[in-house]
């Protein structure tokens, strides 16, 4: 009887641990944008596991941070110039954590980064937006990143192109396409 009681307590505590029992690491390649999600003008020029060189700095520099199990990326580009509407480069990422709590810690760390704000355009459990401008010729470059958490997955879409040609709503549209992939993989 005592063994059964201890087993029930263990099961109850496991349910409160914040673990989502979510997606396996093998699902990562399906959690990012695929070539068919984008117009034909975009070519995928980089795809695969997120390596140490892909990791951000600061609190998020360690690949195993917050129980992170792995990550995947897909990067796309298209030809264009300063007059081309929309993004010229798109990056889609997904990081898988061993629990919802680890994914929340990741989002909290991102939230503390410069220029990042909470978004009222909800995707998943929580959504952040970062928009920056960098000097460029013939006009400045605009970089927009939408980051969101769905359970134990933290995903992002980054678009960049010339100032006045890249808009936040385009980044959100792509993020919603990627979210459909995440929800489908979660079953």
PDB file of N, CA and C in Angstrom, residues 50-66 68 91 93-95 97 102-114 116 128 130 145 147 154-156 158:
ATOM      1  N   UNK A  50      20.723  23.968 -35.156  1.00  0.00           N
ATOM      2  CA  UNK A  50      21.352  25.192 -34.665  1.00  0.00           C
ATOM      3  C   UNK A  50      22.644  24.791 -33.950  1.00  0.00           C
ATOM      4  N   UNK A  51      23.744  25.320 -34.412  1.00  0.00           N
ATOM      5  CA  UNK A  51      25.057  25.018 -33.848  1.00  0.00           C
ATOM      6  C   UNK A  51      25.429  26.077 -32.812  1.00  0.00           C
ATOM      7  N   UNK A  52      26.528  25.859 -32.136  1.00  0.00           N
ATOM      8  CA  UNK A  52      27.001  26.821 -31.133  1.00  0.00           C
ATOM      9  C   UNK A  52      27.174  28.216 -31.758  1.00  0.00           C
ATOM     10  N   UNK A  53      27.631  28.264 -32.999  1.00  0.00           N
ATOM     11  CA  UNK A  53      27.824  29.552 -33.679  1.00  0.00           C
ATOM     12  C   UNK A  53      26.505  30.286 -33.913  1.00  0.00           C
ATOM     13  N   UNK A  54      25.383  29.570 -33.926  1.00  0.00           N
ATOM     14  CA  UNK A  54      24.069  30.180 -34.130  1.00  0.00           C
ATOM     15  C   UNK A  54      23.473  30.720 -32.831  1.00  0.00           C
ATOM     16  N   UNK A  55      24.092  30.394 -31.692  1.00  0.00           N
ATOM     17  CA  UNK A  55      23.513  30.765 -30.402  1.00  0.00           C
ATOM     18  C   UNK A  55      23.719  32.254 -30.135  1.00  0.00           C
ATOM     19  N   UNK A  56      22.755  32.869 -29.468  1.00  0.00           N
ATOM     20  CA  UNK A  56      22.887  34.282 -29.103  1.00  0.00           C
ATOM     21  C   UNK A  56      23.894  34.439 -27.957  1.00  0.00           C
ATOM     22  N   UNK A  57      24.177  35.653 -27.589  1.00  0.00           N
ATOM     23  CA  UNK A  57      25.086  35.915 -26.482  1.00  0.00           C
ATOM     24  C   UNK A  57      24.341  36.020 -25.163  1.00  0.00           C
ATOM     25  N   UNK A  58      25.051  36.474 -24.152  1.00  0.00           N
ATOM     26  CA  UNK A  58      24.443  36.706 -22.838  1.00  0.00           C
ATOM     27  C   UNK A  58      23.960  35.444 -22.170  1.00  0.00           C
ATOM     28  N   UNK A  59      22.837  35.555 -21.460  1.00  0.00           N
ATOM     29  CA  UNK A  59      22.258  34.425 -20.727  1.00  0.00           C
ATOM     30  C   UNK A  59      21.907  33.256 -21.627  1.00  0.00           C
ATOM     31  N   UNK A  60      21.779  33.502 -22.905  1.00  0.00           N
ATOM     32  CA  UNK A  60      21.325  32.468 -23.835  1.00  0.00           C
ATOM     33  C   UNK A  60      22.455  31.879 -24.671  1.00  0.00           C
ATOM     34  N   UNK A  61      23.701  32.088 -24.252  1.00  0.00           N
ATOM     35  CA  UNK A  61      24.848  31.639 -25.040  1.00  0.00           C
ATOM     36  C   UNK A  61      25.064  30.126 -24.999  1.00  0.00           C
ATOM     37  N   UNK A  62      24.677  29.477 -23.927  1.00  0.00           N
ATOM     38  CA  UNK A  62      24.922  28.046 -23.784  1.00  0.00           C
ATOM     39  C   UNK A  62      23.850  27.232 -24.510  1.00  0.00           C
ATOM     40  N   UNK A  63      24.250  26.287 -25.373  1.00  0.00           N
ATOM     41  CA  UNK A  63      23.264  25.485 -26.096  1.00  0.00           C
ATOM     42  C   UNK A  63      22.310  24.709 -25.180  1.00  0.00           C
ATOM     43  N   UNK A  64      22.745  24.317 -23.979  1.00  0.00           N
ATOM     44  CA  UNK A  64      21.901  23.538 -23.081  1.00  0.00           C
ATOM     45  C   UNK A  64      21.139  24.375 -22.067  1.00  0.00           C
ATOM     46  N   UNK A  65      21.077  25.679 -22.285  1.00  0.00           N
ATOM     47  CA  UNK A  65      20.423  26.586 -21.330  1.00  0.00           C
ATOM     48  C   UNK A  65      18.962  26.186 -21.098  1.00  0.00           C
ATOM     49  N   UNK A  66      18.522  26.344 -19.869  1.00  0.00           N
ATOM     50  CA  UNK A  66      17.113  26.149 -19.491  1.00  0.00           C
ATOM     51  C   UNK A  66      16.552  24.775 -19.903  1.00  0.00           C
ATOM     52  N   UNK A  68      17.369  23.190 -22.716  1.00  0.00           N
ATOM     53  CA  UNK A  68      17.204  23.163 -24.176  1.00  0.00           C
ATOM     54  C   UNK A  68      17.741  21.833 -24.707  1.00  0.00           C
ATOM     55  N   UNK A  91      14.576  34.138 -41.804  1.00  0.00           N
ATOM     56  CA  UNK A  91      15.115  33.066 -40.979  1.00  0.00           C
ATOM     57  C   UNK A  91      13.997  32.529 -40.095  1.00  0.00           C
ATOM     58  N   UNK A  93      13.285  29.686 -37.008  1.00  0.00           N
ATOM     59  CA  UNK A  93      13.961  28.873 -35.995  1.00  0.00           C
ATOM     60  C   UNK A  93      12.954  28.201 -35.085  1.00  0.00           C
ATOM     61  N   UNK A  94      13.385  27.100 -34.503  1.00  0.00           N
ATOM     62  CA  UNK A  94      12.613  26.439 -33.453  1.00  0.00           C
ATOM     63  C   UNK A  94      13.590  25.811 -32.472  1.00  0.00           C
ATOM     64  N   UNK A  95      13.371  26.077 -31.191  1.00  0.00           N
ATOM     65  CA  UNK A  95      14.157  25.482 -30.108  1.00  0.00           C
ATOM     66  C   UNK A  95      13.227  24.647 -29.257  1.00  0.00           C
ATOM     67  N   UNK A  97      12.652  22.544 -25.704  1.00  0.00           N
ATOM     68  CA  UNK A  97      13.088  22.477 -24.309  1.00  0.00           C
ATOM     69  C   UNK A  97      12.485  21.257 -23.643  1.00  0.00           C
ATOM     70  N   UNK A 102      11.239  25.546 -18.991  1.00  0.00           N
ATOM     71  CA  UNK A 102      12.484  25.923 -19.658  1.00  0.00           C
ATOM     72  C   UNK A 102      12.218  26.859 -20.821  1.00  0.00           C
ATOM     73  N   UNK A 103      11.152  26.583 -21.574  1.00  0.00           N
ATOM     74  CA  UNK A 103      10.783  27.458 -22.689  1.00  0.00           C
ATOM     75  C   UNK A 103      10.361  28.840 -22.175  1.00  0.00           C
ATOM     76  N   UNK A 104       9.649  28.874 -21.047  1.00  0.00           N
ATOM     77  CA  UNK A 104       9.269  30.162 -20.445  1.00  0.00           C
ATOM     78  C   UNK A 104      10.504  30.941 -20.018  1.00  0.00           C
ATOM     79  N   UNK A 105      11.493  30.254 -19.442  1.00  0.00           N
ATOM     80  CA  UNK A 105      12.742  30.919 -19.044  1.00  0.00           C
ATOM     81  C   UNK A 105      13.446  31.514 -20.260  1.00  0.00           C
ATOM     82  N   UNK A 106      13.415  30.800 -21.370  1.00  0.00           N
ATOM     83  CA  UNK A 106      14.018  31.309 -22.605  1.00  0.00           C
ATOM     84  C   UNK A 106      13.307  32.586 -23.065  1.00  0.00           C
ATOM     85  N   UNK A 107      11.985  32.567 -23.063  1.00  0.00           N
ATOM     86  CA  UNK A 107      11.224  33.748 -23.477  1.00  0.00           C
ATOM     87  C   UNK A 107      11.490  34.917 -22.524  1.00  0.00           C
ATOM     88  N   UNK A 108      11.588  34.633 -21.227  1.00  0.00           N
ATOM     89  CA  UNK A 108      11.908  35.692 -20.265  1.00  0.00           C
ATOM     90  C   UNK A 108      13.277  36.307 -20.564  1.00  0.00           C
ATOM     91  N   UNK A 109      14.258  35.466 -20.919  1.00  0.00           N
ATOM     92  CA  UNK A 109      15.589  35.984 -21.259  1.00  0.00           C
ATOM     93  C   UNK A 109      15.531  36.833 -22.523  1.00  0.00           C
ATOM     94  N   UNK A 110      14.751  36.406 -23.509  1.00  0.00           N
ATOM     95  CA  UNK A 110      14.602  37.186 -24.742  1.00  0.00           C
ATOM     96  C   UNK A 110      13.908  38.510 -24.440  1.00  0.00           C
ATOM     97  N   UNK A 111      12.897  38.450 -23.586  1.00  0.00           N
ATOM     98  CA  UNK A 111      12.146  39.654 -23.216  1.00  0.00           C
ATOM     99  C   UNK A 111      13.080  40.722 -22.646  1.00  0.00           C
ATOM    100  N   UNK A 112      14.138  40.311 -21.978  1.00  0.00           N
ATOM    101  CA  UNK A 112      15.083  41.259 -21.390  1.00  0.00           C
ATOM    102  C   UNK A 112      16.079  41.847 -22.371  1.00  0.00           C
ATOM    103  N   UNK A 113      16.043  41.402 -23.633  1.00  0.00           N
ATOM    104  CA  UNK A 113      16.982  41.918 -24.617  1.00  0.00           C
ATOM    105  C   UNK A 113      16.518  43.259 -25.176  1.00  0.00           C
ATOM    106  N   UNK A 114      17.466  44.060 -25.583  1.00  0.00           N
ATOM    107  CA  UNK A 114      17.187  45.405 -26.080  1.00  0.00           C
ATOM    108  C   UNK A 114      16.213  45.395 -27.254  1.00  0.00           C
ATOM    109  N   UNK A 116      13.099  44.520 -27.406  1.00  0.00           N
ATOM    110  CA  UNK A 116      12.074  43.491 -27.444  1.00  0.00           C
ATOM    111  C   UNK A 116      10.894  43.901 -26.578  1.00  0.00           C
ATOM    112  N   UNK A 128       6.526  37.797 -28.561  1.00  0.00           N
ATOM    113  CA  UNK A 128       7.388  38.971 -28.441  1.00  0.00           C
ATOM    114  C   UNK A 128       7.701  39.516 -29.830  1.00  0.00           C
ATOM    115  N   UNK A 130      10.572  42.150 -31.860  1.00  0.00           N
ATOM    116  CA  UNK A 130      11.774  42.975 -31.873  1.00  0.00           C
ATOM    117  C   UNK A 130      11.880  43.597 -33.254  1.00  0.00           C
ATOM    118  N   UNK A 145      11.767  40.643 -35.843  1.00  0.00           N
ATOM    119  CA  UNK A 145      11.721  39.275 -35.332  1.00  0.00           C
ATOM    120  C   UNK A 145      10.469  39.088 -34.490  1.00  0.00           C
ATOM    121  N   UNK A 147       8.947  36.325 -31.974  1.00  0.00           N
ATOM    122  CA  UNK A 147       9.314  35.154 -31.177  1.00  0.00           C
ATOM    123  C   UNK A 147       8.093  34.750 -30.378  1.00  0.00           C
ATOM    124  N   UNK A 154      10.104  27.128 -28.392  1.00  0.00           N
ATOM    125  CA  UNK A 154      10.244  28.563 -28.629  1.00  0.00           C
ATOM    126  C   UNK A 154      10.639  28.713 -30.091  1.00  0.00           C
ATOM    127  N   UNK A 155       9.844  29.446 -30.836  1.00  0.00           N
ATOM    128  CA  UNK A 155      10.067  29.610 -32.270  1.00  0.00           C
ATOM    129  C   UNK A 155      10.224  31.085 -32.600  1.00  0.00           C
ATOM    130  N   UNK A 156      10.837  31.340 -33.747  1.00  0.00           N
ATOM    131  CA  UNK A 156      10.957  32.724 -34.199  1.00  0.00           C
ATOM    132  C   UNK A 156      11.029  32.780 -35.715  1.00  0.00           C
ATOM    133  N   UNK A 158      12.480  35.757 -38.394  1.00  0.00           N
ATOM    134  CA  UNK A 158      13.151  37.040 -38.585  1.00  0.00           C
ATOM    135  C   UNK A 158      13.117  37.369 -40.062  1.00  0.00           C
TER     136      UNK A 158
END
